Amino acid sequence: MHKALLAAACLAVIAVPARAQDVVLGAVLPLSGASATLGDDQRRGIELAVEQINEGGGVLGGRKLRVIVEDSGGRAPSALDAAKKLVTVDKVPAVIGEYSSGITIPIGQYLVQEGKVHVNIGSSSGRIRALGDGAFSVIGLDNVSSGFAADDVIAQGWKTAAFIAPNNAYGQGVAEQFQKALKERGGEVVSTVLYTEGQTTYRRELQQLERGRPDVYVYSAYGKEAATINREAFELGLNSTPWYAIYLSMCTTDADPKFVQGQYGLDLNNIGPDGKSYEEAYRKKYGENFRTSFNGYGYDSVKLLAAAIDKAGSAEPAAITKALKEIGNGYQGATGDITFDADRQRSKQPYLRLKIEDGTKQR
Amino acid sequence: MVQFLVDVLIRAVDLALIAIGLSSVYSLIRFPNVALVQYATTGALLALALQMAGLPLLAAGIVACLMVGALAVLLNLMVFERLLRAGSAIAMIGSLALSMVFSAIFLVTAGPRAQRFELDIAPPLRFLGARVTEHQLIAAAISAVAIAGFALILFRTDLGRCMRATATNSVLARATGIDTRKVTGTVVFLSGVMAALGGIGIAVKGEMSVHLGLDMLLPVFAAAILGGLGNALGAAVGALVIAMAETLVTNVNFGPIFGQSLLFIPAAYATAASFLLLVIVLLARPYGLFVSEVKRV
């Protein structure tokens, strides 16, 4: 017994410095649940960045970079547990994630409270702005995308819109912003439905929505839920009216192409001028084109954090925060120019106008 | 209006099959089996697994129904018969525990993701302004045939007479030479088959998750209680009433009252409406809409 303890103690002493060689970061992503496809794509971006950094000699003068990815299951409680594990067990200075705003906000709050760095790579609720010092976003928030969507809808000649989104921080935010933006431009949202997440049918919600007899259905929904909504809209014959998706790749990545044919939408212009080499590396490693438009933000977040750690010469949260603020000013990432505003949110976010016609095409 | 009726009917047949099974088993062994809704999920998951293994959907459905029927009989012999000796409340709590075990097994075997049968989806058929899909029509027709078949068995066959006799007074039935255990076994088997058929019907129309059964638990119980627990065909009417309440509540436009053009109650609250109805009906008629052949314990 004593020998075993002694051996364990020796091992611990030997093991600790060996582990300290690596600089370890954390990520909480939805690898299962409704957004699993998107979460896995975010993971790919992170994976690629880590590989490239380590091939290029790692960080802090030759130490290897490692990112521990935890599954959130698309649920806030599991995501919080995962973030707590990363902070208390793995002792990471920074955590990347999640995808859905309703989950990003609580883990962001927890990380800020713990004095760690949080990097949002997929959520766009306006409430993320208020998370506090230490929380960064490398993706543009709702106020920007809603205005863009409203401009686009009006430009297509549609006056009335019916709006459906999930009943969470993201959906509530975008519903409010879009309604306001469309009204300012002379249009009107005639019916708004916020659906409960994780159901197997949205027939009733869609039937409520169609009562407004809109010129266009505007929606934003997570992968698998969007697939259900698209199928049921097809089964109800609602697809004879145009559909407009806010974040088209999020809304259609899991859908049968038959049901989303002819849909309009906006998406993140996720490839900046310097993004071509990233796009090629992704295609080479995974043997396909981008699954969604969200992987690049995962990639950029890791690259930014690594650059900040190198600049600060330390992997301490406070030093990283300070360095991130300095680097995030005209930083040329794969997703374009990353410049943080005073609230540490990405201030410039280009979007694309898209339409699905036998594959996604730019309009 | 036609669309409203179609929606009510589609929802009603979903509920009716399981509610009838629940009510008829109750009439014989005097306890509401919570695990019955999980038999529906089991049926749907088995049918899906069999279809993936290469069986045509029809064959997969029939095999799955029979397997679930057998499972229901097995569980009745191994678990519920023993628990019932300690009382019907114990048996009901036992069935709740069993349904939690089912949930855990589904999560491990089928996983948390929603799944679908491999079926082609066609644009809806238009019928007097209402839209119905082929799958909805087929599922509703099969359920209607199953309900009619069960009614025929109950009222036109010897087995049905034995069932009704056992339900009314099992001691007397045994004294007149009816093998009440065999009758109970048959009804339990049929309830399993109907629950599985109900589950498959729901899955064919859309998606199924491991929560399919538990999501049905409250409306199915409401339907069975509304129809008078123990009254099998009352449960079918109960299902219709619950379906109507749910559909009505999400379809009524409350906008004009509040000075808006459109304002609906969120669809997630549909179940709450059916419960409000249940409470009101039970206050007026404590034994349900139709006085059952047996008084409840």
PDB file of C-alpha atoms in Angstrom, chain A residues 101-243:
ATOM      1  CA  SER A 101     -26.484  31.758 -27.894  1.00  0.00           C
ATOM      2  CA  GLY A 102     -28.620  30.271 -25.132  1.00  0.00           C
ATOM      3  CA  ILE A 103     -25.611  28.148 -24.160  1.00  0.00           C
ATOM      4  CA  THR A 104     -22.784  30.533 -25.026  1.00  0.00           C
ATOM      5  CA  ILE A 105     -24.129  33.156 -22.617  1.00  0.00           C
ATOM      6  CA  PRO A 106     -24.150  30.995 -19.442  1.00  0.00           C
ATOM      7  CA  ILE A 107     -20.717  29.486 -20.111  1.00  0.00           C
ATOM      8  CA  GLY A 108     -19.384  32.946 -20.972  1.00  0.00           C
ATOM      9  CA  GLN A 109     -20.749  34.301 -17.690  1.00  0.00           C
ATOM     10  CA  TYR A 110     -19.153  31.443 -15.783  1.00  0.00           C
ATOM     11  CA  LEU A 111     -15.754  31.929 -17.460  1.00  0.00           C
ATOM     12  CA  VAL A 112     -15.716  35.693 -16.936  1.00  0.00           C
ATOM     13  CA  GLN A 113     -16.613  35.122 -13.290  1.00  0.00           C
ATOM     14  CA  GLU A 114     -13.686  32.703 -12.980  1.00  0.00           C
ATOM     15  CA  GLY A 115     -11.387  35.264 -14.565  1.00  0.00           C
ATOM     16  CA  LYS A 116     -10.778  33.153 -17.662  1.00  0.00           C
ATOM     17  CA  VAL A 117     -10.857  34.101 -21.339  1.00  0.00           C
ATOM     18  CA  HIS A 118     -13.961  33.196 -23.370  1.00  0.00           C
ATOM     19  CA  VAL A 119     -14.032  33.278 -27.150  1.00  0.00           C
ATOM     20  CA  ASN A 120     -17.425  33.084 -28.861  1.00  0.00           C
ATOM     21  CA  ILE A 121     -17.150  31.491 -32.316  1.00  0.00           C
ATOM     22  CA  GLY A 122     -20.729  30.764 -33.313  1.00  0.00           C
ATOM     23  CA  SER A 123     -23.351  32.770 -31.416  1.00  0.00           C
ATOM     24  CA  SER A 124     -24.794  36.105 -32.407  1.00  0.00           C
ATOM     25  CA  SER A 125     -27.238  37.199 -29.704  1.00  0.00           C
ATOM     26  CA  GLY A 126     -26.846  40.870 -28.813  1.00  0.00           C
ATOM     27  CA  ARG A 127     -26.731  39.889 -25.134  1.00  0.00           C
ATOM     28  CA  ILE A 128     -23.255  38.428 -25.652  1.00  0.00           C
ATOM     29  CA  ARG A 129     -22.022  42.015 -25.757  1.00  0.00           C
ATOM     30  CA  ALA A 130     -22.722  42.338 -22.024  1.00  0.00           C
ATOM     31  CA  LEU A 131     -20.693  39.332 -20.852  1.00  0.00           C
ATOM     32  CA  GLY A 132     -17.872  41.473 -19.478  1.00  0.00           C
ATOM     33  CA  ASP A 133     -14.100  41.761 -19.713  1.00  0.00           C
ATOM     34  CA  GLY A 134     -12.424  38.575 -20.851  1.00  0.00           C
ATOM     35  CA  ALA A 135     -15.209  37.589 -23.259  1.00  0.00           C
ATOM     36  CA  PHE A 136     -14.478  38.027 -26.971  1.00  0.00           C
ATOM     37  CA  SER A 137     -16.486  37.352 -30.144  1.00  0.00           C
ATOM     38  CA  VAL A 138     -14.807  36.569 -33.450  1.00  0.00           C
ATOM     39  CA  ILE A 139     -18.229  36.483 -35.173  1.00  0.00           C
ATOM     40  CA  GLY A 140     -20.564  39.423 -35.885  1.00  0.00           C
ATOM     41  CA  LEU A 141     -23.666  39.754 -33.688  1.00  0.00           C
ATOM     42  CA  ASP A 142     -27.387  39.990 -34.571  1.00  0.00           C
ATOM     43  CA  ASN A 143     -27.839  43.701 -35.009  1.00  0.00           C
ATOM     44  CA  VAL A 144     -25.623  43.487 -38.081  1.00  0.00           C
ATOM     45  CA  SER A 145     -27.218  40.386 -39.640  1.00  0.00           C
ATOM     46  CA  SER A 146     -30.855  41.442 -39.032  1.00  0.00           C
ATOM     47  CA  GLY A 147     -30.344  44.736 -40.820  1.00  0.00           C
ATOM     48  CA  PHE A 148     -28.691  42.941 -43.712  1.00  0.00           C
ATOM     49  CA  ALA A 149     -31.584  40.435 -43.922  1.00  0.00           C
ATOM     50  CA  ALA A 150     -34.218  43.191 -43.829  1.00  0.00           C
ATOM     51  CA  ASP A 151     -32.446  45.093 -46.635  1.00  0.00           C
ATOM     52  CA  ASP A 152     -32.335  41.922 -48.679  1.00  0.00           C
ATOM     53  CA  VAL A 153     -36.021  41.057 -48.110  1.00  0.00           C
ATOM     54  CA  ILE A 154     -37.130  44.561 -49.148  1.00  0.00           C
ATOM     55  CA  ALA A 155     -34.830  44.452 -52.187  1.00  0.00           C
ATOM     56  CA  GLN A 156     -36.594  41.282 -53.353  1.00  0.00           C
ATOM     57  CA  GLY A 157     -39.897  43.193 -53.342  1.00  0.00           C
ATOM     58  CA  TRP A 158     -41.426  41.376 -50.364  1.00  0.00           C
ATOM     59  CA  LYS A 159     -43.469  43.581 -48.029  1.00  0.00           C
ATOM     60  CA  THR A 160     -44.847  41.206 -45.385  1.00  0.00           C
ATOM     61  CA  ALA A 161     -42.897  38.492 -43.630  1.00  0.00           C
ATOM     62  CA  ALA A 162     -43.702  35.658 -41.218  1.00  0.00           C
ATOM     63  CA  PHE A 163     -40.876  34.901 -38.845  1.00  0.00           C
ATOM     64  CA  ILE A 164     -39.952  31.678 -37.024  1.00  0.00           C
ATOM     65  CA  ALA A 165     -36.951  31.032 -34.780  1.00  0.00           C
ATOM     66  CA  PRO A 166     -36.148  29.020 -31.650  1.00  0.00           C
ATOM     67  CA  ASN A 167     -37.438  30.310 -28.326  1.00  0.00           C
ATOM     68  CA  ASN A 168     -34.038  31.010 -26.766  1.00  0.00           C
ATOM     69  CA  ALA A 169     -31.629  33.907 -26.368  1.00  0.00           C
ATOM     70  CA  TYR A 170     -30.697  33.767 -30.050  1.00  0.00           C
ATOM     71  CA  GLY A 171     -34.236  33.470 -31.437  1.00  0.00           C
ATOM     72  CA  GLN A 172     -35.713  36.148 -29.194  1.00  0.00           C
ATOM     73  CA  GLY A 173     -32.911  38.531 -30.052  1.00  0.00           C
ATOM     74  CA  VAL A 174     -33.036  38.046 -33.798  1.00  0.00           C
ATOM     75  CA  ALA A 175     -36.867  38.146 -33.850  1.00  0.00           C
ATOM     76  CA  GLU A 176     -36.884  41.516 -32.130  1.00  0.00           C
ATOM     77  CA  GLN A 177     -34.044  42.938 -34.231  1.00  0.00           C
ATOM     78  CA  PHE A 178     -35.492  41.717 -37.519  1.00  0.00           C
ATOM     79  CA  GLN A 179     -38.971  43.036 -36.758  1.00  0.00           C
ATOM     80  CA  LYS A 180     -37.500  46.439 -35.954  1.00  0.00           C
ATOM     81  CA  ALA A 181     -35.232  46.457 -38.994  1.00  0.00           C
ATOM     82  CA  LEU A 182     -38.023  45.481 -41.413  1.00  0.00           C
ATOM     83  CA  LYS A 183     -40.380  48.124 -40.031  1.00  0.00           C
ATOM     84  CA  GLU A 184     -37.732  50.826 -40.467  1.00  0.00           C
ATOM     85  CA  ARG A 185     -37.488  49.848 -44.117  1.00  0.00           C
ATOM     86  CA  GLY A 186     -41.249  50.007 -44.740  1.00  0.00           C
ATOM     87  CA  GLY A 187     -42.074  46.305 -44.424  1.00  0.00           C
ATOM     88  CA  GLU A 188     -43.943  44.433 -41.728  1.00  0.00           C
ATOM     89  CA  VAL A 189     -43.587  41.172 -39.811  1.00  0.00           C
ATOM     90  CA  VAL A 190     -47.159  39.844 -39.803  1.00  0.00           C
ATOM     91  CA  SER A 191     -46.646  36.832 -37.562  1.00  0.00           C
ATOM     92  CA  THR A 192     -43.855  35.690 -35.287  1.00  0.00           C
ATOM     93  CA  VAL A 193     -43.565  32.206 -33.823  1.00  0.00           C
ATOM     94  CA  LEU A 194     -40.835  31.194 -31.398  1.00  0.00           C
ATOM     95  CA  TYR A 195     -40.727  27.412 -31.260  1.00  0.00           C
ATOM     96  CA  THR A 196     -39.716  25.176 -28.345  1.00  0.00           C
ATOM     97  CA  GLU A 197     -36.451  23.447 -29.160  1.00  0.00           C
ATOM     98  CA  GLY A 198     -35.998  19.703 -29.480  1.00  0.00           C
ATOM     99  CA  GLN A 199     -39.469  18.704 -30.676  1.00  0.00           C
ATOM    100  CA  THR A 200     -40.037  16.104 -33.377  1.00  0.00           C
ATOM    101  CA  THR A 201     -42.773  18.110 -35.078  1.00  0.00           C
ATOM    102  CA  TYR A 202     -43.411  21.798 -35.747  1.00  0.00           C
ATOM    103  CA  ARG A 203     -46.615  21.351 -37.738  1.00  0.00           C
ATOM    104  CA  ARG A 204     -48.720  23.387 -35.329  1.00  0.00           C
ATOM    105  CA  GLU A 205     -46.207  26.240 -35.264  1.00  0.00           C
ATOM    106  CA  LEU A 206     -46.087  26.317 -39.072  1.00  0.00           C
ATOM    107  CA  GLN A 207     -49.875  26.371 -39.304  1.00  0.00           C
ATOM    108  CA  GLN A 208     -49.971  29.361 -36.969  1.00  0.00           C
ATOM    109  CA  LEU A 209     -47.316  31.043 -39.062  1.00  0.00           C
ATOM    110  CA  GLU A 210     -49.142  30.660 -42.368  1.00  0.00           C
ATOM    111  CA  ARG A 211     -52.236  32.407 -41.034  1.00  0.00           C
ATOM    112  CA  GLY A 212     -50.429  35.711 -41.623  1.00  0.00           C
ATOM    113  CA  ARG A 213     -50.404  35.025 -45.407  1.00  0.00           C
ATOM    114  CA  PRO A 214     -46.921  36.532 -45.806  1.00  0.00           C
ATOM    115  CA  ASP A 215     -44.997  37.364 -48.978  1.00  0.00           C
ATOM    116  CA  VAL A 216     -42.027  35.523 -47.516  1.00  0.00           C
ATOM    117  CA  TYR A 217     -41.230  33.176 -44.646  1.00  0.00           C
ATOM    118  CA  VAL A 218     -38.112  34.287 -42.799  1.00  0.00           C
ATOM    119  CA  TYR A 219     -36.577  31.706 -40.496  1.00  0.00           C
ATOM    120  CA  SER A 220     -33.498  30.821 -38.561  1.00  0.00           C
ATOM    121  CA  ALA A 221     -33.203  27.410 -36.934  1.00  0.00           C
ATOM    122  CA  TYR A 222     -30.573  24.917 -35.850  1.00  0.00           C
ATOM    123  CA  GLY A 223     -29.511  22.070 -38.184  1.00  0.00           C
ATOM    124  CA  LYS A 224     -31.782  19.168 -37.329  1.00  0.00           C
ATOM    125  CA  GLU A 225     -34.705  21.295 -36.171  1.00  0.00           C
ATOM    126  CA  ALA A 226     -34.453  23.288 -39.390  1.00  0.00           C
ATOM    127  CA  ALA A 227     -34.535  19.988 -41.296  1.00  0.00           C
ATOM    128  CA  THR A 228     -37.820  19.081 -39.578  1.00  0.00           C
ATOM    129  CA  ILE A 229     -39.274  22.536 -40.222  1.00  0.00           C
ATOM    130  CA  ASN A 230     -38.294  22.393 -43.890  1.00  0.00           C
ATOM    131  CA  ARG A 231     -39.782  18.932 -44.359  1.00  0.00           C
ATOM    132  CA  GLU A 232     -43.047  19.855 -42.662  1.00  0.00           C
ATOM    133  CA  ALA A 233     -43.286  23.141 -44.558  1.00  0.00           C
ATOM    134  CA  PHE A 234     -42.979  21.056 -47.724  1.00  0.00           C
ATOM    135  CA  GLU A 235     -45.645  18.633 -46.483  1.00  0.00           C
ATOM    136  CA  LEU A 236     -47.952  21.572 -45.766  1.00  0.00           C
ATOM    137  CA  GLY A 237     -47.261  23.061 -49.191  1.00  0.00           C
ATOM    138  CA  LEU A 238     -45.821  26.244 -47.657  1.00  0.00           C
ATOM    139  CA  ASN A 239     -42.834  26.100 -49.983  1.00  0.00           C
ATOM    140  CA  SER A 240     -44.905  27.683 -52.764  1.00  0.00           C
ATOM    141  CA  THR A 241     -44.193  30.961 -50.910  1.00  0.00           C
ATOM    142  CA  PRO A 242     -40.526  32.038 -50.864  1.00  0.00           C
ATOM    143  CA  TRP A 243     -38.404  31.144 -47.823  1.00  0.00           C
TER     144      TRP A 243
END
